[in-house]
Amino acid sequence: MDQVRVRFAPSPTGYLHIGGARTALYNWLFARQNNGKFILRVEDTDTERSTKESIQEILDGLTWMGLDWDEGPFFQSERIDKHKEAVQKLLYSGNAYKCFCTREELDIKKKKSQKENKPFKDIGGCRDLSPKQIKEKEAQGIPYAVRFKTPDTDGCVSFEDAVYGKIEKQYRDLEDFSILRSDGSPLFVLSNAVDDHIDGMTHVIRGQDGLGNTPKQILVYDALGYKPPIFAHISLTLDTKKAKISKRNHGNVVTVAYYKERGFLPWAFCNFLLLLGWSNPDDLEFFTKEELIKAFNLKGIARHNAVFNYHPGDEKNWTDPKAISMNARYISSISIKELVPFVRDELRSAGLWNDAYDNVKKVWFEDTIALIRTRLHTIKDFSTKGLPYFADEFPFEEKALKKNLKKDEDLKKYLPELADRFEKLENFNLENTENTVREICEELDIKPGLIINAVRTAATGQSAGPGLFEIIVTIGKEKTIERIRKAVDLI
């Protein structure tokens, strides 16, 4: 087989959609698995809607996801002449013709054919115009589109889709489709095929919504003497009500930028996207990049549509719960070395970074990350839930205040006593701090939970987290004592 060449060809008319990102991921994985090439091509011929900002967002999104491309980005708008040359070649070979009908005329004829339940092919009546008739219309300055002349015989277009199997489209069900508008601009069905030939595509892995165009494009390939690529169409991504996801209906939650801004790890996001329509015989869900490159194959792509399990207004599950869970698992399981750069960037952006974390406090910084990461869901959590470890000022959870500090007024006496005893400790370590707490509880004849929970809230403002003694040893003796004394005023 020739070297595998695949592409991601987005239209820069808005944000990078998670459906498009999934398509890019599948293409990238297939290229990497087969030692092939992943090409980026920007289909920017919609001049009214394409923007430089959208192009940059696509590039930034792919870069953040780690989907590096081998060639490109190529721009479809720079190949218009090539597309028009292909149109002229099809006209010359008799595989296309000029159609002088207006849109209104075509609509009337099309509706009539549908009403009479007749198949329509040459819907405008221009298919068999003589050269003389064509010249006369051109001389009158009548604008024309160019239509592909589909076979007017029995038979079908047939191809083997790598996901859906054998697909057939009867010639009689194919109308003469437009390949060039009356304003001289080529249409997608032609431009896309020509570009795929120029870029040497061996496989076209794209969304299921492109399946309807495939028979037409195969006809174009054949008429131009091109070898068609192998097609693999990916099922759609729908919401819980079986509607296509879109920014208009679902907001930013369907954009790649949203996950970057909300603190997702790039590969955790990729792993989540992967499973929106792909599975493996072993039912594995978590893969390193290297493992997935080895495991990925087109046979694992599902024919049924994937469901993006998002419910607007659910503050806890602000995206698909599986995505949040997957990100949390990656945060808790990847090496500290891999995690540190993401935490560093987050603390910097939140104004919490201390250069000492890269030198004299490096060990403390890494140990702190290791301590708190198992309870965090996003990188953003390091600057919010993790705030008490990196700053002296932090908010108190109302629930924690009520449950742990205001529960017993006697804590006004217990906490200062504990602070005094902590102050006398020469070695503020796990063993000594725990023994001190248990000793004072035994002397006062109170349950350890009362003091432990109160100190946890005093030290972090929270009601849950790592073990108390790991927390206070990490925060340090001086800060712990100071926070315990200040908490008395909150009781």
Tab-separated table of C-alpha atoms in Angstrom:
chain	number	residue	atom	x	y	z
A	1	MET	CA	0.000	0.000	0.000
A	2	ASP	CA	1.157	3.555	-0.696
A	3	GLN	CA	2.179	5.622	2.302
A	4	VAL	CA	-0.958	6.540	4.230
A	5	ARG	CA	-1.959	10.168	3.765
A	6	VAL	CA	-4.966	11.591	5.596
A	7	ARG	CA	-6.190	15.098	6.260
A	8	PHE	CA	-8.264	17.311	8.478
A	9	ALA	CA	-10.021	19.931	6.369
A	10	PRO	CA	-12.057	22.321	8.548
A	11	SER	CA	-13.980	25.358	7.354
A	12	PRO	CA	-12.830	28.412	9.356
A	13	THR	CA	-16.283	29.879	9.842
A	14	GLY	CA	-16.267	29.782	13.649
A	15	TYR	CA	-14.841	27.853	16.573
A	16	LEU	CA	-13.153	24.426	16.546
A	17	HIS	CA	-16.077	22.119	17.310
A	18	ILE	CA	-15.564	18.952	19.372
A	19	GLY	CA	-17.005	16.960	16.460
A	20	GLY	CA	-14.335	18.411	14.169
A	21	ALA	CA	-11.687	17.845	16.828
A	22	ARG	CA	-12.707	14.185	17.036
A	23	THR	CA	-12.375	13.869	13.255
A	24	ALA	CA	-8.901	15.416	13.453
A	25	LEU	CA	-7.959	13.013	16.261
A	26	TYR	CA	-9.046	9.924	14.320
A	27	ASN	CA	-7.095	11.063	11.254
A	28	TRP	CA	-4.014	11.874	13.327
A	29	LEU	CA	-4.097	8.502	15.078
A	30	PHE	CA	-4.503	6.628	11.791
A	31	ALA	CA	-1.557	8.497	10.278
A	32	ARG	CA	0.690	7.926	13.273
A	33	GLN	CA	-0.203	4.242	13.525
A	34	ASN	CA	0.665	3.675	9.876
A	35	ASN	CA	3.771	5.885	9.782
A	36	GLY	CA	1.818	8.087	7.408
A	37	LYS	CA	1.260	11.801	6.937
A	38	PHE	CA	-1.364	13.992	8.578
A	39	ILE	CA	-2.187	17.003	6.417
A	40	LEU	CA	-4.003	20.140	7.538
A	41	ARG	CA	-6.062	21.860	4.864
A	42	VAL	CA	-8.229	24.876	5.571
A	43	GLU	CA	-11.318	25.050	3.346
A	44	ASP	CA	-11.674	28.813	3.395
A	45	THR	CA	-13.572	29.464	0.174
A	46	ASP	CA	-16.607	30.795	2.064
A	47	THR	CA	-15.165	34.311	2.016
A	48	GLU	CA	-18.132	35.883	3.806
A	49	ARG	CA	-17.879	33.619	6.874
A	50	SER	CA	-14.211	32.569	6.966
A	51	THR	CA	-12.082	34.639	9.336
A	52	LYS	CA	-8.434	34.817	10.380
A	53	GLU	CA	-9.569	34.503	13.994
A	54	SER	CA	-11.306	31.200	13.254
A	55	ILE	CA	-8.257	29.888	11.427
A	56	GLN	CA	-6.069	30.768	14.405
A	57	GLU	CA	-8.498	29.110	16.817
A	58	ILE	CA	-8.323	25.915	14.779
A	59	LEU	CA	-4.526	25.972	14.756
A	60	ASP	CA	-4.391	26.739	18.488
A	61	GLY	CA	-6.894	23.990	19.301
A	62	LEU	CA	-5.049	21.316	17.349
A	63	THR	CA	-1.722	22.417	18.844
A	64	TRP	CA	-3.152	22.289	22.372
A	65	MET	CA	-4.520	18.784	21.728
A	66	GLY	CA	-1.082	17.667	20.554
A	67	LEU	CA	-2.257	16.847	17.027
A	68	ASP	CA	0.774	17.979	15.084
A	69	TRP	CA	0.412	18.044	11.305
A	70	ASP	CA	3.098	16.990	8.840
A	71	GLU	CA	2.108	19.221	5.933
A	72	GLY	CA	0.163	22.454	5.679
A	73	PRO	CA	-1.829	24.293	6.542
A	74	PHE	CA	-2.853	24.463	2.895
A	75	PHE	CA	-5.622	26.871	1.968
A	76	GLN	CA	-8.342	25.887	-0.457
A	77	SER	CA	-8.726	29.493	-1.607
A	78	GLU	CA	-5.219	29.338	-3.074
A	79	ARG	CA	-6.265	26.494	-5.376
A	80	ILE	CA	-9.270	28.044	-7.071
A	81	ASP	CA	-7.476	27.996	-10.417
A	82	LYS	CA	-6.894	24.253	-10.055
A	83	HIS	CA	-10.574	23.727	-9.321
A	84	LYS	CA	-11.608	25.752	-12.359
A	85	GLU	CA	-9.158	23.802	-14.534
A	86	ALA	CA	-10.891	20.611	-13.406
A	87	VAL	CA	-14.263	22.105	-14.361
A	88	GLN	CA	-12.961	22.938	-17.840
A	89	LYS	CA	-11.583	19.430	-18.180
A	90	LEU	CA	-14.998	17.973	-17.329
A	91	LEU	CA	-16.718	20.293	-19.815
A	92	TYR	CA	-14.225	19.347	-22.526
A	93	SER	CA	-14.650	15.609	-21.881
A	94	GLY	CA	-18.444	15.890	-21.951
A	95	ASN	CA	-18.818	14.959	-18.283
A	96	ALA	CA	-20.262	18.377	-17.435
A	97	TYR	CA	-22.409	21.024	-19.101
A	98	LYS	CA	-23.400	24.642	-18.739
A	99	CYS	CA	-26.778	25.284	-17.106
A	100	PHE	CA	-28.378	28.659	-17.865
A	101	CYS	CA	-31.451	28.231	-15.643
A	102	THR	CA	-32.193	30.624	-12.820
A	103	ARG	CA	-32.662	29.329	-9.287
A	104	GLU	CA	-36.390	30.126	-9.513
A	105	GLU	CA	-36.748	28.114	-12.740
A	106	LEU	CA	-34.924	25.171	-11.222
A	107	ASP	CA	-37.109	25.221	-8.119
A	108	ILE	CA	-40.285	25.132	-10.203
A	109	LYS	CA	-39.058	22.229	-12.360
A	110	LYS	CA	-37.786	20.319	-9.368
A	111	LYS	CA	-41.091	20.649	-7.499
A	112	LYS	CA	-42.964	19.516	-10.608
A	113	SER	CA	-40.801	16.395	-10.905
A	114	GLN	CA	-41.322	15.602	-7.240
A	115	LYS	CA	-45.079	16.141	-7.521
A	116	GLU	CA	-45.256	13.792	-10.509
A	117	ASN	CA	-43.008	11.334	-8.656
A	118	LYS	CA	-40.616	11.288	-11.558
A	119	PRO	CA	-36.866	10.922	-11.206
A	120	PHE	CA	-35.080	14.094	-12.164
A	121	LYS	CA	-31.598	14.310	-13.534
A	122	ASP	CA	-31.345	17.178	-15.979
A	123	ILE	CA	-33.589	19.331	-13.813
A	124	GLY	CA	-33.034	22.468	-15.865
A	125	GLY	CA	-33.247	21.064	-19.416
A	126	CYS	CA	-29.762	22.293	-20.380
A	127	ARG	CA	-28.024	18.920	-20.514
A	128	ASP	CA	-28.472	18.429	-24.235
A	129	LEU	CA	-28.174	21.985	-25.503
A	130	SER	CA	-26.341	22.123	-28.812
A	131	PRO	CA	-23.089	24.082	-29.159
A	132	LYS	CA	-25.047	26.651	-31.164
A	133	GLN	CA	-27.661	27.086	-28.420
A	134	ILE	CA	-24.951	27.437	-25.807
A	135	LYS	CA	-23.188	30.105	-27.880
A	136	GLU	CA	-26.405	32.042	-28.324
A	137	LYS	CA	-27.101	32.082	-24.581
A	138	GLU	CA	-23.547	33.119	-23.814
A	139	ALA	CA	-23.802	35.895	-26.414
A	140	GLN	CA	-26.888	37.187	-24.609
A	141	GLY	CA	-24.850	37.385	-21.419
A	142	ILE	CA	-27.004	34.840	-19.596
A	143	PRO	CA	-25.077	33.640	-16.526
A	144	TYR	CA	-24.581	29.912	-16.166
A	145	ALA	CA	-23.590	27.332	-13.603
A	146	VAL	CA	-21.784	24.138	-14.525
A	147	ARG	CA	-23.371	20.797	-13.683
A	148	PHE	CA	-21.851	17.339	-13.637
A	149	LYS	CA	-23.518	15.003	-16.117
A	150	THR	CA	-24.422	11.918	-14.073
A	151	PRO	CA	-24.816	8.623	-15.986
A	152	ASP	CA	-28.193	8.287	-17.684
A	153	THR	CA	-28.132	4.493	-17.632
A	154	ASP	CA	-28.946	1.627	-15.313
A	155	GLY	CA	-26.334	0.968	-12.687
A	156	CYS	CA	-24.939	2.562	-9.583
A	157	VAL	CA	-21.988	4.144	-7.878
A	158	SER	CA	-20.563	1.569	-5.514
A	159	PHE	CA	-17.820	1.864	-2.906
A	160	GLU	CA	-16.659	0.124	0.267
A	161	ASP	CA	-16.800	2.396	3.263
A	162	ALA	CA	-14.355	1.364	6.003
A	163	VAL	CA	-17.055	1.918	8.634
A	164	TYR	CA	-20.419	1.327	6.948
A	165	GLY	CA	-19.401	-1.359	4.480
A	166	LYS	CA	-20.643	-1.488	0.905
A	167	ILE	CA	-22.579	1.601	-0.189
A	168	GLU	CA	-24.496	1.846	-3.458
A	169	LYS	CA	-26.255	4.793	-5.046
A	170	GLN	CA	-28.331	4.196	-8.147
A	171	TYR	CA	-27.576	6.485	-11.093
A	172	ARG	CA	-31.277	7.226	-11.464
A	173	ASP	CA	-31.297	8.731	-7.971
A	174	LEU	CA	-28.492	11.169	-8.732
A	175	GLU	CA	-29.372	14.505	-10.227
A	176	ASP	CA	-26.932	16.501	-12.315
A	177	PHE	CA	-25.274	18.327	-9.453
A	178	SER	CA	-23.598	21.724	-9.603
A	179	ILE	CA	-19.808	21.904	-9.599
A	180	LEU	CA	-19.443	25.622	-10.453
A	181	ARG	CA	-21.740	28.453	-9.400
A	182	SER	CA	-22.917	31.117	-11.793
A	183	ASP	CA	-20.567	33.588	-10.074
A	184	GLY	CA	-17.628	31.397	-11.130
A	185	SER	CA	-16.883	29.873	-7.729
A	186	PRO	CA	-16.410	26.073	-7.501
A	187	LEU	CA	-18.588	24.040	-5.163
A	188	PHE	CA	-17.396	21.815	-2.327
A	189	VAL	CA	-18.257	18.545	-4.072
A	190	LEU	CA	-15.679	19.332	-6.769
A	191	SER	CA	-13.110	21.383	-4.818
A	192	ASN	CA	-12.877	18.802	-2.086
A	193	ALA	CA	-12.230	15.973	-4.535
A	194	VAL	CA	-9.636	17.975	-6.482
A	195	ASP	CA	-7.845	18.985	-3.276
A	196	ASP	CA	-7.784	15.417	-2.000
A	197	HIS	CA	-6.168	14.389	-5.284
A	198	ILE	CA	-3.605	17.213	-5.122
A	199	ASP	CA	-2.758	16.280	-1.526
A	200	GLY	CA	-2.482	12.595	-2.418
A	201	MET	CA	-5.069	11.357	0.048
A	202	THR	CA	-5.119	7.574	0.443
A	203	HIS	CA	-7.937	7.688	3.026
A	204	VAL	CA	-10.663	10.218	3.771
A	205	ILE	CA	-11.884	9.913	7.352
A	206	ARG	CA	-14.704	12.381	7.895
A	207	GLY	CA	-18.120	12.872	9.462
A	208	GLN	CA	-21.159	10.898	8.429
A	209	ASP	CA	-22.720	14.101	7.109
A	210	GLY	CA	-20.267	13.841	4.201
A	211	LEU	CA	-21.560	10.414	3.191
A	212	GLY	CA	-24.228	11.860	0.895
A	213	ASN	CA	-21.570	13.619	-1.180
A	214	THR	CA	-19.349	10.584	-1.574
A	215	PRO	CA	-21.090	8.967	-4.579
A	216	LYS	CA	-20.969	12.309	-6.401
A	217	GLN	CA	-17.303	12.759	-5.583
A	218	ILE	CA	-16.481	9.273	-6.797
A	219	LEU	CA	-18.083	10.190	-10.125
A	220	VAL	CA	-15.908	13.304	-10.216
A	221	TYR	CA	-12.811	11.262	-9.390
A	222	ASP	CA	-13.548	8.801	-12.179
A	223	ALA	CA	-14.336	11.484	-14.747
A	224	LEU	CA	-11.068	13.305	-13.990
A	225	GLY	CA	-9.049	10.102	-14.061
A	226	TYR	CA	-8.241	10.217	-10.332
A	227	LYS	CA	-7.946	7.188	-8.083
A	228	PRO	CA	-10.562	7.525	-5.306
A	229	PRO	CA	-9.309	7.261	-1.727
A	230	ILE	CA	-10.665	4.802	0.822
A	231	PHE	CA	-13.549	6.445	2.657
A	232	ALA	CA	-14.378	6.035	6.360
A	233	HIS	CA	-17.350	7.974	7.676
A	234	ILE	CA	-17.636	8.711	11.390
A	235	SER	CA	-20.998	8.694	13.144
A	236	LEU	CA	-22.403	12.000	14.343
A	237	THR	CA	-22.226	13.369	17.895
A	238	LEU	CA	-25.688	14.092	19.269
A	239	ASP	CA	-27.042	15.506	22.518
A	240	THR	CA	-29.286	13.588	24.911
A	241	LYS	CA	-32.308	14.556	22.809
A	242	LYS	CA	-30.688	13.128	19.655
A	243	ALA	CA	-30.062	16.562	18.139
A	244	LYS	CA	-26.722	17.522	16.575
A	245	ILE	CA	-24.575	19.458	18.988
A	246	SER	CA	-23.825	23.038	18.036
A	247	LYS	CA	-22.643	26.223	19.681
A	248	ARG	CA	-25.934	27.901	18.780
A	249	ASN	CA	-27.899	25.345	20.806
A	250	HIS	CA	-25.373	24.213	23.409
A	251	GLY	CA	-23.000	27.132	23.926
A	252	ASN	CA	-19.249	27.037	24.448
A	253	VAL	CA	-19.355	23.534	25.905
A	254	VAL	CA	-19.030	22.147	22.363
A	255	THR	CA	-15.841	24.104	21.595
A	256	VAL	CA	-12.279	22.912	22.157
A	257	ALA	CA	-11.265	26.284	23.628
A	258	TYR	CA	-13.766	25.772	26.450
A	259	TYR	CA	-11.958	22.679	27.722
A	260	LYS	CA	-8.587	24.367	27.565
A	261	GLU	CA	-9.937	27.335	29.535
A	262	ARG	CA	-11.675	25.111	32.100
A	263	GLY	CA	-8.493	23.220	32.962
A	264	PHE	CA	-8.574	20.017	30.960
A	265	LEU	CA	-5.384	18.126	30.253
A	266	PRO	CA	-5.019	17.898	26.458
A	267	TRP	CA	-4.659	14.136	26.294
A	268	ALA	CA	-7.511	13.557	28.744
A	269	PHE	CA	-9.687	15.589	26.374
A	270	CYS	CA	-8.458	13.540	23.403
A	271	ASN	CA	-9.160	10.305	25.267
A	272	PHE	CA	-12.718	11.468	25.962
A	273	LEU	CA	-13.279	12.437	22.317
A	274	LEU	CA	-11.897	9.095	21.203
A	275	LEU	CA	-14.636	7.213	23.029
A	276	LEU	CA	-17.385	9.308	21.440
A	277	GLY	CA	-17.760	6.759	18.683
A	278	TRP	CA	-14.830	4.336	19.023
A	279	SER	CA	-14.247	1.222	21.096
A	280	ASN	CA	-11.867	-1.698	21.296
A	281	PRO	CA	-12.426	-5.431	21.872
A	282	ASP	CA	-10.905	-5.232	25.373
A	283	ASP	CA	-13.254	-2.398	26.416
A	284	LEU	CA	-10.287	-0.336	27.575
A	285	GLU	CA	-11.007	3.345	28.131
A	286	PHE	CA	-7.771	4.950	29.269
A	287	PHE	CA	-4.793	5.086	26.948
A	288	THR	CA	-1.498	6.869	26.864
A	289	LYS	CA	-0.761	8.489	23.526
A	290	GLU	CA	1.598	5.655	22.607
A	291	GLU	CA	-0.900	2.962	23.638
A	292	LEU	CA	-3.654	4.527	21.584
A	293	ILE	CA	-1.538	4.937	18.474
A	294	LYS	CA	-0.911	1.193	18.686
A	295	ALA	CA	-4.525	0.243	19.473
A	296	PHE	CA	-6.489	2.534	17.132
A	297	ASN	CA	-8.104	1.123	14.000
A	298	LEU	CA	-10.963	2.047	11.719
A	299	LYS	CA	-12.870	-1.128	12.621
A	300	GLY	CA	-13.445	0.268	16.092
A	301	ILE	CA	-15.459	3.228	14.787
A	302	ALA	CA	-19.130	2.715	15.646
A	303	ARG	CA	-21.906	2.984	13.087
A	304	HIS	CA	-24.370	4.334	15.635
A	305	ASN	CA	-24.289	7.978	16.654
A	306	ALA	CA	-22.389	8.996	19.775
A	307	VAL	CA	-24.170	10.791	22.625
A	308	PHE	CA	-22.668	13.833	24.300
A	309	ASN	CA	-24.233	13.546	27.741
A	310	TYR	CA	-24.592	17.194	28.623
A	311	HIS	CA	-27.453	18.764	30.563
A	312	PRO	CA	-27.480	22.587	30.525
A	313	GLY	CA	-27.778	24.162	33.950
A	314	ASP	CA	-26.126	21.303	35.857
A	315	GLU	CA	-23.390	23.199	37.740
A	316	LYS	CA	-21.663	20.031	38.939
A	317	ASN	CA	-21.607	18.380	35.546
A	318	TRP	CA	-20.792	21.409	33.420
A	319	THR	CA	-19.941	19.051	30.569
A	320	ASP	CA	-20.361	15.330	29.976
A	321	PRO	CA	-19.680	13.707	33.400
A	322	LYS	CA	-17.484	11.111	31.712
A	323	ALA	CA	-15.217	13.864	30.437
A	324	ILE	CA	-14.842	15.340	33.937
A	325	SER	CA	-14.188	11.922	35.438
A	326	MET	CA	-11.610	11.128	32.779
A	327	ASN	CA	-9.789	14.410	33.325
A	328	ALA	CA	-9.722	13.796	37.085
A	329	ARG	CA	-8.267	10.357	36.535
A	330	TYR	CA	-5.501	11.744	34.343
A	331	ILE	CA	-4.684	14.454	36.889
A	332	SER	CA	-4.357	11.830	39.613
A	333	SER	CA	-2.396	9.284	37.586
A	334	ILE	CA	0.100	10.956	35.256
A	335	SER	CA	3.592	11.594	36.547
A	336	ILE	CA	4.208	14.677	38.677
A	337	LYS	CA	6.810	15.711	36.120
A	338	GLU	CA	4.116	15.788	33.408
A	339	LEU	CA	1.628	17.586	35.636
A	340	VAL	CA	3.905	20.332	36.990
A	341	PRO	CA	3.950	22.518	33.814
A	342	PHE	CA	0.145	22.666	33.734
A	343	VAL	CA	-0.084	23.580	37.427
A	344	ARG	CA	2.668	26.163	37.011
A	345	ASP	CA	0.798	27.841	34.169
A	346	GLU	CA	-2.445	27.843	36.149
A	347	LEU	CA	-0.867	29.367	39.251
A	348	ARG	CA	0.839	32.000	37.129
A	349	SER	CA	-2.403	32.976	35.461
A	350	ALA	CA	-4.096	33.164	38.892
A	351	GLY	CA	-1.311	35.325	40.345
A	352	LEU	CA	-0.261	32.589	42.781
A	353	TRP	CA	3.086	31.569	41.364
A	354	ASN	CA	6.238	31.753	43.457
A	355	ASP	CA	9.577	31.369	41.660
A	356	ALA	CA	10.810	29.419	44.672
A	357	TYR	CA	8.595	26.541	43.493
A	358	ASP	CA	11.116	26.006	40.713
A	359	ASN	CA	14.159	25.906	43.039
A	360	VAL	CA	14.342	26.019	46.840
A	361	LYS	CA	10.696	24.978	47.289
A	362	LYS	CA	10.579	22.589	44.349
A	363	VAL	CA	10.306	19.452	46.484
A	364	TRP	CA	7.568	21.057	48.604
A	365	PHE	CA	5.712	22.158	45.465
A	366	GLU	CA	5.790	18.713	43.882
A	367	ASP	CA	4.827	17.021	47.149
A	368	THR	CA	1.887	19.404	47.509
A	369	ILE	CA	0.682	18.618	44.001
A	370	ALA	CA	0.945	14.916	44.792
A	371	LEU	CA	-1.038	15.406	48.018
A	372	ILE	CA	-4.007	17.338	46.639
A	373	ARG	CA	-4.347	16.123	43.047
A	374	THR	CA	-6.350	12.956	43.782
A	375	ARG	CA	-9.383	15.049	44.752
A	376	LEU	CA	-9.243	17.540	41.907
A	377	HIS	CA	-11.101	17.387	38.598
A	378	THR	CA	-9.422	20.105	36.552
A	379	ILE	CA	-6.175	22.069	36.501
A	380	LYS	CA	-8.263	25.098	37.521
A	381	ASP	CA	-8.914	23.351	40.833
A	382	PHE	CA	-5.276	23.853	41.827
A	383	SER	CA	-5.911	27.593	42.083
A	384	THR	CA	-9.367	27.284	43.685
A	385	LYS	CA	-9.641	24.186	45.853
A	386	GLY	CA	-5.865	24.204	46.160
A	387	LEU	CA	-5.735	27.901	47.071
A	388	PRO	CA	-5.058	27.364	50.830
A	389	TYR	CA	-1.747	25.692	49.970
A	390	PHE	CA	-0.496	28.537	47.791
A	391	ALA	CA	-1.980	31.627	49.473
A	392	ASP	CA	-2.744	32.947	52.953
A	393	GLU	CA	-6.167	34.308	52.055
A	394	PHE	CA	-8.864	31.873	50.944
A	395	PRO	CA	-12.660	31.566	51.223
A	396	PHE	CA	-14.456	29.374	53.748
A	397	GLU	CA	-17.178	27.004	52.601
A	398	GLU	CA	-20.426	27.906	54.342
A	399	LYS	CA	-21.157	24.227	54.864
A	400	ALA	CA	-17.743	23.664	56.459
A	401	LEU	CA	-18.139	26.648	58.779
A	402	LYS	CA	-21.528	25.474	59.987
A	403	LYS	CA	-20.637	21.815	60.327
A	404	ASN	CA	-17.076	21.976	61.618
A	405	LEU	CA	-16.459	25.301	63.367
A	406	LYS	CA	-19.837	26.568	64.568
A	407	LYS	CA	-21.020	23.161	65.658
A	408	ASP	CA	-19.632	23.447	69.209
A	409	GLU	CA	-18.841	26.701	71.029
A	410	ASP	CA	-16.347	24.855	73.197
A	411	LEU	CA	-14.029	24.916	70.200
A	412	LYS	CA	-13.267	28.498	71.267
A	413	LYS	CA	-11.355	26.912	74.159
A	414	TYR	CA	-10.097	23.760	72.438
A	415	LEU	CA	-8.487	25.354	69.385
A	416	PRO	CA	-6.272	27.885	71.217
A	417	GLU	CA	-5.092	25.089	73.488
A	418	LEU	CA	-4.204	22.956	70.479
A	419	ALA	CA	-2.390	25.899	68.869
A	420	ASP	CA	-0.319	26.346	72.028
A	421	ARG	CA	0.670	22.681	72.020
A	422	PHE	CA	1.547	22.756	68.324
A	423	GLU	CA	3.751	25.753	69.047
A	424	LYS	CA	5.790	23.716	71.530
A	425	LEU	CA	6.517	20.938	69.016
A	426	GLU	CA	10.126	20.945	67.901
A	427	ASN	CA	9.374	18.587	65.012
A	428	PHE	CA	6.090	19.416	63.300
A	429	ASN	CA	5.662	16.068	61.507
A	430	LEU	CA	2.847	13.603	60.899
A	431	GLU	CA	3.446	11.526	63.983
A	432	ASN	CA	3.839	14.400	66.435
A	433	THR	CA	0.874	16.409	65.140
A	434	GLU	CA	-1.433	13.390	65.251
A	435	ASN	CA	-0.284	12.404	68.747
A	436	THR	CA	-0.859	15.969	69.954
A	437	VAL	CA	-4.428	16.031	68.627
A	438	ARG	CA	-5.287	12.644	70.087
A	439	GLU	CA	-3.749	13.500	73.447
A	440	ILE	CA	-5.784	16.695	73.824
A	441	CYS	CA	-8.975	14.875	72.787
A	442	GLU	CA	-8.342	12.175	75.384
A	443	GLU	CA	-7.667	14.733	78.094
A	444	LEU	CA	-10.800	16.724	77.226
A	445	ASP	CA	-12.819	13.527	76.750
A	446	ILE	CA	-14.056	14.562	73.312
A	447	LYS	CA	-14.209	12.681	70.041
A	448	PRO	CA	-11.152	13.287	67.810
A	449	GLY	CA	-13.443	14.065	64.893
A	450	LEU	CA	-14.551	17.320	66.522
A	451	ILE	CA	-11.007	18.704	66.618
A	452	ILE	CA	-9.848	17.117	63.357
A	453	ASN	CA	-12.738	18.547	61.352
A	454	ALA	CA	-12.417	21.949	62.990
A	455	VAL	CA	-8.701	22.146	62.238
A	456	ARG	CA	-9.256	21.008	58.657
A	457	THR	CA	-11.686	23.869	58.083
A	458	ALA	CA	-9.459	26.327	59.937
A	459	ALA	CA	-6.470	25.357	57.782
A	460	THR	CA	-8.183	25.117	54.387
A	461	GLY	CA	-11.692	26.581	54.650
A	462	GLN	CA	-13.014	23.235	53.432
A	463	SER	CA	-14.822	20.217	54.839
A	464	ALA	CA	-13.056	17.573	52.773
A	465	GLY	CA	-9.635	16.891	51.370
A	466	PRO	CA	-6.528	14.829	52.066
A	467	GLY	CA	-5.740	13.529	55.567
A	468	LEU	CA	-5.608	16.326	58.131
A	469	PHE	CA	-2.079	15.689	59.286
A	470	GLU	CA	-0.728	15.613	55.744
A	471	ILE	CA	-2.519	18.927	55.203
A	472	ILE	CA	-1.098	20.785	58.177
A	473	VAL	CA	2.421	19.426	57.776
A	474	THR	CA	2.332	20.557	54.149
A	475	ILE	CA	0.984	24.005	55.046
A	476	GLY	CA	3.603	24.244	57.767
A	477	LYS	CA	3.730	24.879	61.506
A	478	GLU	CA	3.629	28.656	61.509
A	479	LYS	CA	0.728	29.004	59.066
A	480	THR	CA	-1.254	26.201	60.671
A	481	ILE	CA	-1.036	27.790	64.120
A	482	GLU	CA	-1.938	31.197	62.724
A	483	ARG	CA	-4.984	29.807	60.914
A	484	ILE	CA	-6.186	27.894	63.978
A	485	ARG	CA	-6.033	31.048	66.096
A	486	LYS	CA	-7.818	33.140	63.461
A	487	ALA	CA	-10.558	30.520	63.121
A	488	VAL	CA	-11.617	31.082	66.717
A	489	ASP	CA	-13.165	34.384	65.614
A	490	LEU	CA	-15.398	32.488	63.159
A	491	ILE	CA	-16.986	30.283	65.804
